[in-house]
Short mmCIF file of C-alpha atoms in Angstrom, two decimals:
data_model
loop_
_atom_site.label_atom_id
_atom_site.label_comp_id
_atom_site.label_asym_id
_atom_site.label_seq_id
_atom_site.Cartn_x
_atom_site.Cartn_y
_atom_site.Cartn_z
CA MET A 18 -225.00 -84.72 -99.29
CA ASN A 19 -221.56 -85.58 -99.88
CA ARG A 20 -219.81 -82.63 -98.99
CA ASP A 21 -221.56 -83.68 -95.32
CA ASN A 22 -220.35 -87.15 -95.73
CA SER A 23 -216.66 -85.21 -96.19
CA LEU A 24 -216.88 -82.77 -93.16
CA ARG A 25 -217.53 -85.41 -90.84
CA LYS A 26 -215.11 -87.30 -91.97
CA LYS A 27 -212.29 -85.08 -91.10
CA GLY A 28 -213.68 -84.20 -87.71
CA SER A 29 -213.55 -87.76 -86.73
CA PHE A 30 -209.85 -87.76 -87.76
CA LEU A 31 -209.21 -84.43 -85.33
CA ILE A 32 -210.54 -86.41 -82.53
CA SER A 33 -208.55 -89.79 -83.57
CA CYS A 34 -205.69 -87.46 -83.40
CA LEU A 35 -206.62 -85.24 -80.27
CA ALA A 36 -207.43 -88.70 -78.18
CA ILE A 37 -204.24 -89.89 -79.37
CA LEU A 38 -202.39 -86.89 -78.57
CA ILE A 39 -203.26 -86.91 -75.06
CA VAL A 40 -202.99 -91.01 -74.33
CA ALA A 41 -199.37 -89.76 -75.03
CA GLY A 42 -198.93 -86.54 -73.02
CA GLY A 43 -200.27 -88.81 -70.28
CA LEU A 44 -198.14 -91.15 -70.66
CA SER A 45 -195.15 -89.14 -70.85
CA GLY A 46 -195.84 -87.35 -67.81
CA TYR A 47 -196.76 -90.64 -66.08
CA TRP A 48 -192.66 -92.21 -66.61
CA LEU A 49 -191.34 -89.37 -66.17
CA ASN A 50 -192.62 -88.97 -62.72
CA HIS A 51 -192.02 -92.29 -61.52
CA GLN A 52 -188.81 -93.64 -63.46
CA PRO A 53 -186.29 -94.77 -61.48
CA ARG A 54 -183.81 -92.33 -59.60
CA ALA A 55 -180.15 -93.18 -58.55
CA ALA A 56 -179.04 -92.33 -54.59
CA ARG A 57 -176.57 -89.49 -54.17
CA LYS A 58 -173.45 -90.56 -52.27
CA PRO A 59 -171.94 -88.15 -49.88
CA ILE A 60 -169.00 -86.47 -50.94
CA GLU A 61 -166.01 -87.09 -49.59
CA PRO A 62 -162.85 -84.13 -48.87
CA THR A 63 -159.69 -84.08 -50.46
CA ILE A 64 -157.01 -84.59 -48.23
CA PRO A 65 -153.64 -82.75 -49.59
CA LEU A 66 -151.23 -85.16 -50.24
CA VAL A 67 -147.83 -83.40 -48.77
CA GLU A 68 -143.60 -84.10 -48.87
CA THR A 69 -142.42 -84.13 -45.70
CA ILE A 70 -138.97 -83.76 -44.11
CA GLU A 71 -137.75 -84.89 -41.04
CA PRO A 72 -134.80 -82.99 -39.79
CA LEU A 73 -131.43 -83.89 -38.65
CA VAL A 74 -129.36 -81.53 -36.21
CA THR A 75 -125.68 -80.66 -37.12
CA ASP A 76 -123.20 -78.06 -37.24
CA PHE A 77 -123.05 -75.64 -40.06
CA HIS A 78 -120.41 -73.74 -41.80
CA PRO A 79 -122.04 -70.37 -43.92
CA ARG A 80 -119.82 -69.38 -46.95
CA ILE A 81 -120.12 -65.58 -48.01
CA GLN A 82 -119.19 -65.26 -51.64
CA ALA A 83 -118.17 -61.91 -53.38
CA PHE A 84 -116.10 -60.39 -55.82
CA GLY A 85 -112.45 -58.84 -55.18
CA THR A 86 -109.32 -57.39 -57.22
CA VAL A 87 -106.20 -58.99 -57.05
CA MET A 88 -103.49 -56.49 -55.83
CA ALA A 89 -99.84 -56.18 -55.07
CA ALA A 90 -99.25 -57.27 -51.08
CA HIS A 91 -95.73 -54.94 -51.33
CA SER A 92 -94.73 -53.39 -54.49
CA VAL A 93 -91.49 -50.74 -55.42
CA SER A 94 -90.39 -48.72 -57.73
CA LEU A 95 -86.26 -48.83 -58.26
CA ASN A 96 -84.44 -45.61 -59.19
CA ALA A 97 -80.48 -44.92 -59.06
CA ARG A 98 -78.74 -43.21 -56.37
CA VAL A 99 -76.21 -42.34 -58.57
CA GLN A 100 -76.11 -40.96 -62.06
CA GLY A 101 -74.30 -43.32 -65.29
CA ILE A 102 -74.57 -45.38 -68.15
CA VAL A 103 -76.09 -48.93 -67.96
CA VAL A 104 -73.86 -51.46 -68.62
CA SER A 105 -74.84 -54.42 -67.84
CA THR A 106 -78.62 -56.23 -66.42
CA SER A 107 -80.26 -59.17 -65.62
CA GLU A 108 -80.99 -61.88 -67.58
CA ASN A 109 -84.64 -61.60 -65.54
CA TYR A 110 -84.85 -58.08 -66.61
CA ILE A 111 -88.39 -58.23 -68.26
CA GLU A 112 -91.44 -57.30 -67.30
CA GLY A 113 -92.48 -60.79 -66.00
CA GLY A 114 -89.35 -62.18 -64.92
CA LEU A 115 -88.64 -62.99 -61.51
CA VAL A 116 -85.76 -61.92 -59.14
CA LYS A 117 -84.88 -63.33 -56.15
CA GLN A 118 -83.37 -61.11 -52.97
CA ASN A 119 -80.23 -59.03 -52.91
CA GLU A 120 -80.04 -59.95 -56.90
CA GLU A 121 -78.71 -57.89 -59.05
CA ILE A 122 -80.94 -55.95 -61.52
CA VAL A 123 -78.99 -53.41 -63.35
CA ARG A 124 -75.35 -52.60 -63.27
CA LEU A 125 -74.15 -48.67 -63.97
CA ASP A 126 -70.79 -48.11 -65.00
CA PRO A 127 -67.96 -48.02 -61.67
CA THR A 128 -65.42 -46.09 -63.54
CA ASP A 129 -66.08 -42.66 -61.59
CA TYR A 130 -66.86 -44.10 -58.30
CA GLU A 131 -64.34 -46.60 -58.56
CA LEU A 132 -61.51 -43.60 -58.82
CA ALA A 133 -63.78 -41.58 -56.75
CA LEU A 134 -63.10 -44.34 -53.80
CA GLU A 135 -58.98 -44.77 -54.58
CA GLN A 136 -59.04 -40.87 -54.08
CA ALA A 137 -61.23 -40.78 -50.81
CA GLN A 138 -59.45 -43.57 -49.55
CA SER A 139 -56.13 -41.62 -49.90
CA GLU A 140 -57.26 -38.54 -48.09
CA LEU A 141 -57.92 -41.11 -45.30
CA ALA A 142 -54.75 -42.30 -45.26
CA ARG A 143 -53.33 -39.13 -45.34
CA ALA A 144 -55.47 -37.44 -42.07
CA GLN A 145 -54.42 -41.00 -40.04
CA PHE A 146 -50.84 -39.90 -41.00
CA ASN A 147 -51.29 -36.26 -39.54
CA LEU A 148 -52.51 -37.40 -37.15
CA LYS A 149 -50.36 -39.81 -35.66
CA LEU A 150 -47.52 -37.17 -36.45
CA GLU A 151 -49.57 -34.24 -34.21
CA LEU A 152 -49.87 -37.25 -31.59
CA GLY A 153 -46.08 -37.61 -31.45
CA GLN A 154 -45.71 -33.81 -31.55
CA GLN A 155 -47.93 -33.81 -28.29
CA ALA A 156 -45.72 -35.75 -26.49
CA VAL A 157 -42.65 -33.16 -27.45
CA ALA A 158 -45.53 -30.21 -26.21
CA LYS A 159 -46.04 -31.97 -22.88
CA LEU A 160 -42.89 -32.09 -22.20
CA GLU A 161 -42.47 -28.74 -22.91
CA TYR A 162 -45.18 -27.10 -20.85
CA GLU A 163 -43.71 -28.87 -18.03
CA MET A 164 -41.00 -27.34 -18.40
CA LEU A 165 -41.44 -23.74 -18.96
CA GLY A 166 -45.22 -23.87 -18.58
CA GLN A 167 -46.18 -22.84 -15.00
CA GLY A 168 -48.14 -18.91 -15.31
CA LEU A 169 -49.47 -19.54 -18.50
CA ASP A 170 -53.38 -18.56 -18.72
CA GLN A 171 -56.06 -21.39 -19.73
CA LEU A 172 -55.23 -20.18 -23.53
CA GLY A 173 -52.25 -20.39 -23.53
CA THR A 174 -51.49 -23.56 -21.98
CA GLU A 175 -54.05 -25.56 -24.89
CA LEU A 176 -51.58 -23.36 -27.18
CA VAL A 177 -48.95 -25.03 -25.67
CA GLN A 178 -50.16 -28.29 -25.43
CA ARG A 179 -51.37 -28.06 -28.70
CA LYS A 180 -54.76 -29.13 -28.45
CA PRO A 181 -56.32 -26.90 -31.32
CA HIS A 182 -53.98 -29.03 -33.72
CA LEU A 183 -54.66 -32.10 -32.55
CA GLU A 184 -58.77 -31.08 -32.46
CA ALA A 185 -57.85 -30.31 -35.96
CA SER A 186 -56.49 -33.26 -36.60
CA LYS A 187 -59.16 -35.48 -35.53
CA ALA A 188 -61.61 -33.35 -37.53
CA ALA A 189 -60.07 -34.21 -40.61
CA LEU A 190 -59.85 -37.25 -40.03
CA ARG A 191 -63.71 -37.43 -39.74
CA SER A 192 -64.07 -35.83 -42.68
CA ALA A 193 -61.24 -38.27 -44.61
CA GLN A 194 -63.82 -41.17 -43.14
CA ALA A 195 -67.17 -39.85 -44.27
CA ALA A 196 -65.77 -38.95 -47.35
CA TYR A 197 -64.30 -42.83 -47.78
CA GLN A 198 -67.53 -44.20 -46.97
CA GLN A 199 -69.30 -42.37 -49.39
CA ALA A 200 -67.47 -43.19 -51.84
CA LYS A 201 -67.92 -46.36 -51.14
CA LEU A 202 -71.99 -46.09 -50.89
CA ASN A 203 -72.01 -44.63 -54.11
CA LEU A 204 -69.88 -47.56 -56.18
CA GLN A 205 -72.16 -50.16 -54.54
CA ARG A 206 -75.06 -47.92 -55.79
CA THR A 207 -73.99 -48.81 -59.40
CA HIS A 208 -75.68 -52.39 -58.60
CA VAL A 209 -79.64 -51.57 -58.06
CA ILE A 210 -80.93 -54.88 -56.62
CA ALA A 211 -83.48 -56.50 -55.52
CA PRO A 212 -85.02 -55.88 -51.91
CA PHE A 213 -86.93 -58.74 -51.88
CA ASP A 214 -87.72 -61.76 -53.83
CA ALA A 215 -90.08 -60.21 -56.55
CA ALA A 216 -91.55 -60.02 -60.02
CA ILE A 217 -91.17 -57.03 -62.62
CA ILE A 218 -94.17 -55.22 -63.58
CA GLU A 219 -91.99 -52.35 -65.06
CA ARG A 220 -88.58 -51.16 -66.74
CA ASN A 221 -87.78 -48.19 -68.11
CA SER A 222 -83.70 -48.17 -69.44
CA GLU A 223 -81.76 -50.59 -71.13
CA ILE A 224 -77.87 -51.41 -72.24
CA GLY A 225 -75.86 -47.52 -72.87
CA THR A 226 -79.01 -45.92 -71.35
CA LYS A 227 -77.73 -43.21 -69.90
CA ILE A 228 -79.77 -42.80 -66.19
CA SER A 229 -79.80 -39.37 -63.60
CA THR A 230 -80.64 -38.90 -60.52
CA ALA A 231 -83.48 -40.51 -58.48
CA ALA A 232 -84.97 -37.25 -58.81
CA SER A 233 -85.87 -36.88 -62.26
CA GLY A 234 -87.12 -39.54 -64.72
CA ASP A 235 -89.32 -43.08 -64.74
CA PRO A 236 -88.05 -45.38 -62.06
CA LEU A 237 -85.62 -47.98 -63.48
CA VAL A 238 -87.91 -50.48 -63.04
CA LYS A 239 -91.03 -51.50 -60.74
CA LEU A 240 -91.26 -54.47 -58.34
CA VAL A 241 -94.09 -56.57 -56.71
CA ALA A 242 -93.21 -59.03 -53.88
CA THR A 243 -94.13 -62.81 -54.97
CA GLU A 244 -94.17 -63.70 -51.30
CA SER A 245 -97.87 -63.01 -51.37
CA PHE A 246 -101.08 -60.78 -53.35
CA TRP A 247 -103.32 -59.38 -51.54
CA ILE A 248 -107.19 -59.28 -52.51
CA ASP A 249 -109.36 -56.26 -52.61
CA VAL A 250 -113.20 -57.74 -51.00
CA SER A 251 -115.91 -56.17 -51.67
CA LEU A 252 -119.27 -57.19 -49.49
CA PRO A 253 -122.55 -55.98 -46.85
CA VAL A 254 -121.49 -54.73 -44.18
CA GLU A 255 -123.64 -57.11 -42.38
CA LYS A 256 -121.96 -60.26 -43.47
CA LEU A 257 -118.90 -59.43 -40.95
CA ARG A 258 -120.44 -60.75 -38.19
CA TRP A 259 -119.87 -63.98 -39.34
CA ILE A 260 -116.44 -63.91 -40.07
CA ASP A 261 -113.47 -64.46 -38.13
CA ILE A 262 -110.98 -60.69 -38.65
CA PRO A 263 -107.97 -59.93 -37.07
CA GLY A 264 -107.77 -57.07 -34.39
CA PHE A 265 -111.78 -56.36 -35.32
CA ASN A 266 -113.25 -59.20 -33.32
CA GLY A 267 -110.81 -61.34 -32.37
CA GLU A 268 -107.61 -63.51 -33.76
CA ASN A 269 -108.72 -66.16 -35.97
CA ALA A 270 -108.63 -65.51 -39.69
CA SER A 271 -111.03 -67.61 -41.65
CA THR A 272 -110.64 -69.38 -44.32
CA VAL A 273 -111.23 -68.03 -47.96
CA LYS A 274 -111.54 -70.37 -51.22
CA ILE A 275 -110.87 -67.72 -54.16
CA GLU A 276 -111.55 -69.34 -58.03
CA PHE A 277 -111.20 -67.40 -61.13
CA GLU A 278 -112.93 -68.63 -63.82
CA ASN A 279 -112.00 -66.96 -66.57
CA GLY A 280 -108.95 -67.91 -66.16
CA TRP A 281 -108.52 -71.52 -64.55
CA LYS A 282 -110.20 -74.81 -64.95
CA PRO A 283 -113.56 -75.08 -63.13
CA ASN A 284 -112.32 -77.16 -60.54
CA GLU A 285 -108.79 -74.95 -60.31
CA TYR A 286 -109.09 -73.02 -57.05
CA ARG A 287 -106.40 -71.24 -53.65
CA ILE A 288 -106.80 -71.22 -50.43
CA GLY A 289 -106.08 -67.67 -48.42
CA ARG A 290 -107.01 -65.95 -45.80
CA VAL A 291 -108.51 -62.67 -44.03
CA LYS A 292 -106.05 -60.64 -43.10
CA LYS A 293 -107.53 -56.85 -42.17
CA LEU A 294 -110.89 -54.96 -42.61
CA LYS A 295 -109.87 -51.44 -44.21
CA VAL A 296 -111.41 -48.59 -41.57
CA ALA A 297 -113.79 -47.15 -44.57
CA VAL A 298 -116.54 -48.13 -46.70
CA GLU A 299 -117.05 -47.48 -49.66
CA PRO A 300 -118.44 -43.77 -50.84
CA GLU A 301 -121.00 -44.81 -53.26
CA GLY A 302 -122.36 -48.20 -51.90
CA ARG A 303 -121.32 -47.86 -48.85
CA MET A 304 -119.36 -52.24 -48.87
CA ALA A 305 -116.61 -53.55 -46.74
CA LYS A 306 -113.48 -53.67 -47.65
CA LEU A 307 -111.95 -56.72 -46.52
CA ILE A 308 -108.28 -57.67 -47.29
CA VAL A 309 -107.81 -61.40 -48.40
CA GLU A 310 -104.38 -62.84 -47.82
CA VAL A 311 -102.55 -65.49 -50.55
CA ASP A 312 -98.94 -66.66 -49.87
CA ASP A 313 -97.21 -68.11 -52.54
CA PRO A 314 -99.91 -66.34 -55.79
CA LEU A 315 -98.24 -67.42 -58.44
CA SER A 316 -96.92 -71.17 -57.63
CA LEU A 317 -93.21 -70.97 -57.33
CA LYS A 318 -92.81 -73.08 -54.50
CA PRO A 319 -92.58 -76.55 -55.13
CA GLY A 320 -95.42 -77.67 -52.93
CA ASN A 321 -97.59 -75.32 -54.77
CA ARG A 322 -96.01 -76.05 -58.38
CA HIS A 323 -99.49 -77.71 -59.39
CA LYS A 324 -101.41 -75.06 -58.44
CA PRO A 325 -103.27 -72.20 -60.16
CA ALA A 326 -101.19 -68.31 -60.28
CA LEU A 327 -102.79 -65.03 -59.58
CA MET A 328 -102.57 -62.34 -61.46
CA LEU A 329 -103.03 -58.69 -60.75
CA ASN A 330 -105.58 -56.36 -60.87
CA THR A 331 -107.76 -59.71 -62.19
CA LEU A 332 -111.42 -60.05 -60.63
CA VAL A 333 -111.50 -62.94 -59.01
CA ARG A 334 -114.51 -65.02 -56.97
CA VAL A 335 -114.45 -65.36 -53.25
CA GLU A 336 -116.21 -67.86 -50.44
CA ILE A 337 -115.40 -66.98 -47.04
CA THR A 338 -115.69 -69.92 -44.81
CA GLY A 339 -117.95 -68.30 -41.56
CA LYS A 340 -118.56 -68.40 -37.81
CA PRO A 341 -120.09 -72.20 -37.38
CA LEU A 342 -123.68 -72.68 -36.18
CA GLN A 343 -123.54 -75.65 -33.73
CA ARG A 344 -127.04 -77.32 -33.08
CA VAL A 345 -128.93 -76.31 -36.04
CA VAL A 346 -130.86 -77.49 -38.98
CA GLN A 347 -131.08 -77.37 -42.07
CA LEU A 348 -133.56 -76.93 -45.00
CA PRO A 349 -134.56 -76.04 -48.64
CA GLU A 350 -135.73 -72.55 -48.83
CA THR A 351 -138.78 -73.79 -50.25
CA ALA A 352 -139.92 -74.70 -46.89
CA LEU A 353 -139.51 -70.91 -45.30
CA HIS A 354 -142.87 -69.19 -46.58
CA ASP A 355 -143.09 -65.30 -45.71
CA GLY A 356 -139.78 -65.67 -44.47
CA ARG A 357 -140.65 -66.64 -41.03
CA GLU A 358 -142.95 -69.03 -40.94
CA ILE A 359 -142.66 -73.30 -41.62
CA TRP A 360 -145.35 -75.73 -42.20
CA LEU A 361 -145.33 -79.00 -40.15
CA MET A 362 -147.16 -82.19 -39.94
CA ASN A 363 -148.40 -83.05 -36.29
CA ASP A 364 -148.94 -86.87 -35.12
CA SER A 365 -153.04 -86.12 -35.78
CA GLN A 366 -151.89 -85.32 -39.52
CA THR A 367 -152.98 -82.44 -39.59
CA LEU A 368 -151.10 -78.90 -40.53
CA ASP A 369 -149.40 -76.93 -37.31
CA ILE A 370 -147.85 -73.12 -38.76
CA ALA A 371 -144.80 -72.04 -36.45
CA LYS A 372 -143.02 -68.71 -36.25
CA VAL A 373 -139.33 -69.13 -36.87
CA THR A 374 -136.11 -66.83 -37.20
CA PRO A 375 -133.77 -68.19 -40.12
CA ARG A 376 -130.03 -68.38 -38.43
CA TRP A 377 -128.56 -68.01 -42.03
CA ILE A 378 -130.46 -67.94 -45.73
CA GLY A 379 -128.02 -68.77 -48.27
CA GLN A 380 -127.83 -71.11 -51.53
CA GLY A 381 -131.31 -72.68 -51.55
CA SER A 382 -131.33 -73.58 -48.24
CA PHE A 383 -131.84 -71.67 -44.74
CA TYR A 384 -130.58 -73.19 -41.27
CA LEU A 385 -132.34 -72.84 -37.65
CA ASP A 386 -131.61 -73.25 -34.19
CA ALA A 387 -132.71 -77.14 -33.08
CA GLU A 388 -134.59 -75.39 -29.85
CA GLN A 389 -137.08 -73.54 -32.74
CA LEU A 390 -138.49 -77.07 -33.53
CA PRO A 391 -140.21 -79.74 -31.76
CA SER A 392 -138.33 -82.32 -31.20
CA ASN A 393 -139.85 -85.52 -33.53
CA SER A 394 -140.50 -82.44 -36.45
CA ARG A 395 -142.09 -83.37 -39.81
CA VAL A 396 -142.06 -80.45 -41.69
CA VAL A 397 -143.96 -79.49 -45.17
CA ALA A 398 -141.53 -79.14 -48.20
CA SER A 399 -144.71 -79.04 -50.78
CA ASN A 400 -146.60 -76.38 -51.27
CA LEU A 401 -149.88 -75.88 -50.25
CA PRO A 402 -152.51 -73.30 -52.68
CA THR A 403 -154.96 -72.30 -49.73
CA PRO A 404 -152.47 -73.42 -45.67
CA VAL A 405 -155.06 -73.02 -43.25
CA PRO A 406 -153.96 -74.70 -39.27
CA GLY A 407 -155.60 -77.48 -38.62
CA MET A 408 -156.43 -78.97 -42.15
CA ARG A 409 -155.89 -82.50 -42.57
CA ILE A 410 -152.93 -83.66 -45.04
CA ARG A 411 -151.13 -86.72 -45.91
CA LYS A 412 -147.46 -87.65 -46.28
CA LEU A 413 -146.69 -88.89 -49.90
CA GLY A 414 -146.65 -92.95 -49.62
CA ASP A 415 -150.27 -93.13 -47.52
CA ILE A 416 -153.20 -93.22 -49.96
CA SER A 417 -155.54 -94.94 -47.39
CA GLU A 418 -157.61 -91.89 -48.38
CA PRO A 419 -158.61 -90.05 -50.90
CA VAL A 420 -156.30 -87.26 -52.19
CA MET A 421 -154.87 -84.22 -53.72
CA THR A 422 -151.17 -83.90 -55.01
CA SER A 423 -149.19 -80.60 -54.47
CA HIS A 424 -145.80 -80.42 -54.57
CA ALA A 425 -142.81 -77.62 -54.02
CA ASP A 426 -142.40 -74.71 -56.35
CA GLU A 427 -139.19 -74.91 -57.65
CA ALA A 428 -137.00 -72.03 -57.04
CA GLY A 429 -133.43 -71.54 -58.32
CA ASP A 430 -130.55 -70.58 -55.37
CA THR A 431 -130.92 -67.52 -53.49
CA TYR A 432 -128.14 -65.80 -51.07
CA ALA A 433 -129.21 -63.44 -48.23
CA ASP A 434 -128.94 -63.13 -44.57
#
C-alpha cells in the first residue's frame, strides 16, 4: 500500500513539471512573436569627396633634361718645326697652366739659325750686287748692238744684248731671297708660341731636351682653347622637335643650364647654348647627339670669376629650355588616367570623363592646350576606385550630405614626352 502511494506522488510531480514547462514555452513563444520591432531606415548613398583644380591658362617652356660629356671646342698639338735644344720655357709651362695668344711657351737654341740667317743675308747681298753689275753691262751691250748688231739672228741678238746673263742674275737673286726668308723663318720657329688663349693639358719636354722635327716623337705641348668648351649631349630623337637648333630647325639656339653635382655646390650652374646637331645618332642607343657651347668655361673673365669652372671629360647634367607652349594649362600628372583621360566635375556635381591629348608630360606635371577643356573646368585631382560617368561626387569642403573621402595617389616625378 505504501508502494502505491509513492507511485501516485511521483506521477503527480511529473504532471506538475510538464504543465509548468508547457506554460513557460507558451509564454516564451508569445513574447517572441509579439515583441516590439525597430523600423528599418533606408540606406543613404555614399558620395565620394574629391579635391578639384580650376586650372589657369598660361605659357610654358618645356625643360628637356639629359647628360653630356665636357670636351674641348678647339685643341692643338704643337710640335717643333726645327731641331734644337730647349733653352727656356714659359713659367706657365705646366699641365693646367694658362697661356695667352702669341705667348712663347718653349724656346729652342737659336744659335745655329742665327748664323744661317747671317749667311743667307750675305748671299742675298751678293746676288743683289751681281744683278746691279749685270744691269751695267746691259747698258754697254746695248750700245754695242746698236753699232754692230745689224744682220744677227735672234740668238745672236740675245747674246750680244746679254739677256741670258740678266735672267741668270735675276734667278740667283730670287734664290737668295728665298734662302734668306727660309733662314729667317727657321729662326722664328725656334720660338714655340700659343696660337690662341689656351690651357696646357700635356707637355713633353724640359730645358735641355733635344727636340727633333715634327715628324717624330711626342708633341712639345697639347693645348685646349679657353674661349669656349663644348658638351656632347645624348638625348632621345623625339625630343629634338622641342629644341631650337641652329642649322637644323631655324637660326635660334635654345638656352641650356649646366649642373655638375659631383664637383659644384648645390645651387651652382653655368649657362650655355645649343650650337649644332651631329649628323649621326649613336650606333647602339640610337640617341641623337647635340653640341652645347659654353663661353669662358674656366671663368677667367672678371664677370665670371664667381662662377664654377668646367672640367674636361666630366659628366654633367643639362637642362635645355624648349620651345614655348602658349595658352596651356598645367595639371598634376596624377590627374591623368590611362595616358589620355581626365576626370571633370560638372555643374550638376557629377563625374565626366574627357579624352585629352597632352602637349607635354614631365617632372610630375602635364600640359594641355586650353581649348581641350571646357570653360570654368574643375578637374578632379583625387583618385576614385571605380569611376563611372554620371556618378555623384562632392567637392572637398562641402559635407552637407554623407561623403566618402578619396585622396590622390602619391606619385614621384616622371619625365616623358
